[in-house]
Coordinates of C-alpha atoms in Angstrom, one line a residue:
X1 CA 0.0 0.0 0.0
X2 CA 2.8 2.7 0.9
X3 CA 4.6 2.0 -2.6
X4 CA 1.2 2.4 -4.4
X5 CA 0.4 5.9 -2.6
X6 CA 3.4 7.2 -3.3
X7 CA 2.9 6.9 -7.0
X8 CA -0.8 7.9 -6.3
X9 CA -2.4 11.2 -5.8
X10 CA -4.3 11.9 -2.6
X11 CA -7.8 11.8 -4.3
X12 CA -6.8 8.2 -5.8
X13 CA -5.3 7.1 -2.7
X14 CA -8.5 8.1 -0.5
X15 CA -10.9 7.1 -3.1
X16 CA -9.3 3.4 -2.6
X17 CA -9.1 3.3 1.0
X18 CA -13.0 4.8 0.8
X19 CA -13.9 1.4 -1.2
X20 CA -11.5 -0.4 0.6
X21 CA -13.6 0.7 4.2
X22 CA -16.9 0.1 3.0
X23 CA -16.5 -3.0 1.4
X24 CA -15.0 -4.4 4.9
X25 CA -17.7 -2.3 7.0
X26 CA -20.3 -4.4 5.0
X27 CA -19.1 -7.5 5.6
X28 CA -18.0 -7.0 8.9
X29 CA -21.8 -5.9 9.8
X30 CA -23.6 -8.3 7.7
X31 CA -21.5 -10.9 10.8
X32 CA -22.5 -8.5 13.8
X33 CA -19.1 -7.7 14.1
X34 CA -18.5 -4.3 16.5
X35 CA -17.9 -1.1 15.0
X36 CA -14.7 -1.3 12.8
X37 CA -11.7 0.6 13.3
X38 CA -10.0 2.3 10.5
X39 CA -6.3 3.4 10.3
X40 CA -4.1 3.9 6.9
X41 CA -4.9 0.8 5.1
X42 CA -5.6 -1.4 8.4
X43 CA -9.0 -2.3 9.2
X44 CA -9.6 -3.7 13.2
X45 CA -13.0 -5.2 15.0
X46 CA -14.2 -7.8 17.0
X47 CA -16.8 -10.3 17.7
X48 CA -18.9 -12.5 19.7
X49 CA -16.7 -15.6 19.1
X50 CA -14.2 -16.9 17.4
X51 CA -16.3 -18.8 14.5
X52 CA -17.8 -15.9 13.4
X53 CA -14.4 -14.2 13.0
X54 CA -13.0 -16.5 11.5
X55 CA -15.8 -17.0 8.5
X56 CA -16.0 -13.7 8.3
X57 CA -12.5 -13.5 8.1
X58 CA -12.6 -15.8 5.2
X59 CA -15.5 -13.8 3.4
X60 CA -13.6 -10.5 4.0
X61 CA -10.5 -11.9 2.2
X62 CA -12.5 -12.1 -1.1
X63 CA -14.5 -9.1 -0.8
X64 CA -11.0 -6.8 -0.4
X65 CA -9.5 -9.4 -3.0
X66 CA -12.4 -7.4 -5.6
X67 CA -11.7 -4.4 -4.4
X68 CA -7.6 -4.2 -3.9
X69 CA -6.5 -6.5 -7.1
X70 CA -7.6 -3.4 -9.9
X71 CA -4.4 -1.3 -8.4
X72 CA -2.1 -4.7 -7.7
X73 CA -3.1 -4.1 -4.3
X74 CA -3.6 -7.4 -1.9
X75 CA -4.6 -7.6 2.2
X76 CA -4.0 -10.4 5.0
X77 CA -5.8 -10.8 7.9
X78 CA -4.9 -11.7 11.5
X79 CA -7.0 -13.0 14.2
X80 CA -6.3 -13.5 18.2
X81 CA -8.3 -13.9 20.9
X82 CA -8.1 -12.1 24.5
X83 CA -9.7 -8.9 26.6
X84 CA -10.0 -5.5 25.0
X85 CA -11.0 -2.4 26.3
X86 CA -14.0 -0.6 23.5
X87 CA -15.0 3.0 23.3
X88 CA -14.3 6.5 22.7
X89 CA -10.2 7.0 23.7
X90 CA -8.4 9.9 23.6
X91 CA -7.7 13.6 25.4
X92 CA -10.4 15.5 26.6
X93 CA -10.3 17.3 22.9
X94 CA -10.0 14.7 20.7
X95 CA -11.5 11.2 20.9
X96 CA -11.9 8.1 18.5
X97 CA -13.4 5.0 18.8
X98 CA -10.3 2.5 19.3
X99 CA -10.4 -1.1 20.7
X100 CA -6.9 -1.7 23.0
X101 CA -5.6 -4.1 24.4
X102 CA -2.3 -7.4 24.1
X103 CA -5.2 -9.5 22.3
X104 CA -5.1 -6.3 19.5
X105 CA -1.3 -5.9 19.8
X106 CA -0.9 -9.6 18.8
X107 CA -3.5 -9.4 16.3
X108 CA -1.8 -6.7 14.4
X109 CA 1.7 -8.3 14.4
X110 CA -0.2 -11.9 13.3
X111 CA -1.7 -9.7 10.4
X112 CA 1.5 -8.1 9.5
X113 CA 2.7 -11.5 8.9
X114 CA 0.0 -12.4 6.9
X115 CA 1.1 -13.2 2.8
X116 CA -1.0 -11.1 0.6
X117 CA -5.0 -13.3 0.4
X118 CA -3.8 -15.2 3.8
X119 CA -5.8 -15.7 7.1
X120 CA -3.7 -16.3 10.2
X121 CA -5.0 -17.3 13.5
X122 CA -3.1 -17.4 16.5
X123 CA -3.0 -20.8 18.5
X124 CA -5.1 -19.7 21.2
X125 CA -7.9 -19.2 18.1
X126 CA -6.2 -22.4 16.6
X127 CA -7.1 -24.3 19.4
X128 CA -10.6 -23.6 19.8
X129 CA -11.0 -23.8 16.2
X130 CA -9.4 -26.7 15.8
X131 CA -12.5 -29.1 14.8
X132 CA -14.0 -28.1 11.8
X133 CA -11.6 -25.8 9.8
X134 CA -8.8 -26.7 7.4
X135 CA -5.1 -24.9 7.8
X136 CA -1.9 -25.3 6.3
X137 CA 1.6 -25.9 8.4
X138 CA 2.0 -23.7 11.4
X139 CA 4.4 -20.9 11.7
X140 CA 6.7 -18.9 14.6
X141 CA 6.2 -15.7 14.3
X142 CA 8.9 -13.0 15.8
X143 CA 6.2 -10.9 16.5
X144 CA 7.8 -6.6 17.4
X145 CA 7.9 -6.3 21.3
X146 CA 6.5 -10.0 22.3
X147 CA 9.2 -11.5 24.0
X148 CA 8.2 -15.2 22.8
X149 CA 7.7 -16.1 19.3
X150 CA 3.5 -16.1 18.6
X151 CA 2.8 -19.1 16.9
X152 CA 0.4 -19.0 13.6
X153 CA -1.9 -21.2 11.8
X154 CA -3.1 -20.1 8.1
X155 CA -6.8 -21.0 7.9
X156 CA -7.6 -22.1 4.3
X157 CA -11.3 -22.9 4.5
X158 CA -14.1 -24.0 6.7
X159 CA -14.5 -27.6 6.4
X160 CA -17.7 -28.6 9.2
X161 CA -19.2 -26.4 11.8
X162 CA -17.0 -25.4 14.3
X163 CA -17.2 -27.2 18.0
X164 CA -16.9 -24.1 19.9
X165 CA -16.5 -20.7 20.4
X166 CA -14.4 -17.6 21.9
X167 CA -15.9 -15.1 24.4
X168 CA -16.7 -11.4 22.8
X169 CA -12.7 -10.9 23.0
X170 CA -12.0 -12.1 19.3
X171 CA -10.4 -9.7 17.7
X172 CA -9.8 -9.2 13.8

């Protein structure tokens, strides 16, 4: 994204990331996922449980796939599970909606990670997950600031309903 910016102007690059936010607001909405985040070309939310994250983590790869792929433009997506703190965050002038927290933190560095069209899920998702999904080889991550390596799982496809779920701290 920061090599195609700098060849873009601003009205292309914020046109994109426009198309880019509503396309992953839709999807993340049409799962009851909270309130996205939106910062550069990252998008963050959470959900209910870890099955509905991670389909609609699979669904949200091909959605941004359609929209990202015109300007040679690709995503990956990281999922991890643990508490958050939601709301309005900021100084007493300026406030945001944020969601913060080590389960977000860990999120972001499994998503850095991520190949362009990849889905990687932590092994604390992993292992609730574990029945009825389909991943390829696990992975160490060096993840910035974790002082142990986080260890990742690509998650190719649903194969069976999922045995279980996460509390509401699944984070995308």
């Amino acid at each position: 994204f920061t090599a195609w910016s700098e060849a873009s102007s601003p009205d292309e690059v914020a046109a994109m990331l426009q198309t880019y936010y509503e396309t992953s607001e839709q999807v993340i909405a049409s799962a009851h996922g909270h309130k996205p985040v939106f910062v550069a070309d990252l998008v963050m939310t959470h959900f209910g449980s870890a099955a509905t994250a991670a389909l609609t983590a699979l669904r949200l790869r091909e959605a941004v796939a359609a929209v990202l792929a015109p300007a040679a433009l690709g995503a990956g997506i990281g999922l991890h599970s643990g508490d958050v703190i939601v709301g309005l965050i900021g100084s007493s002038q300026t406030r945001s909606y944020n969601i913060l927290g080590d389960a977000v933190n860990t999120a972001q560095r499994i998503e850095t990670a991520a190949q362009v069209g990849e889905v990687l899920v932590s092994a604390d998702v992993h292992e609730v997950l574990i029945d009825g999904w389909r991943y390829g080889p696990p992975r160490q991550i060096h993840a910035k600031g974790k002082s142990q390596p986080v260890t990742a799982y690509p998650l190719l496809e649903r194969s069976l309903e999922p045995s279980a779920d996460l509390p509401d701290e699944a984070v995308l």
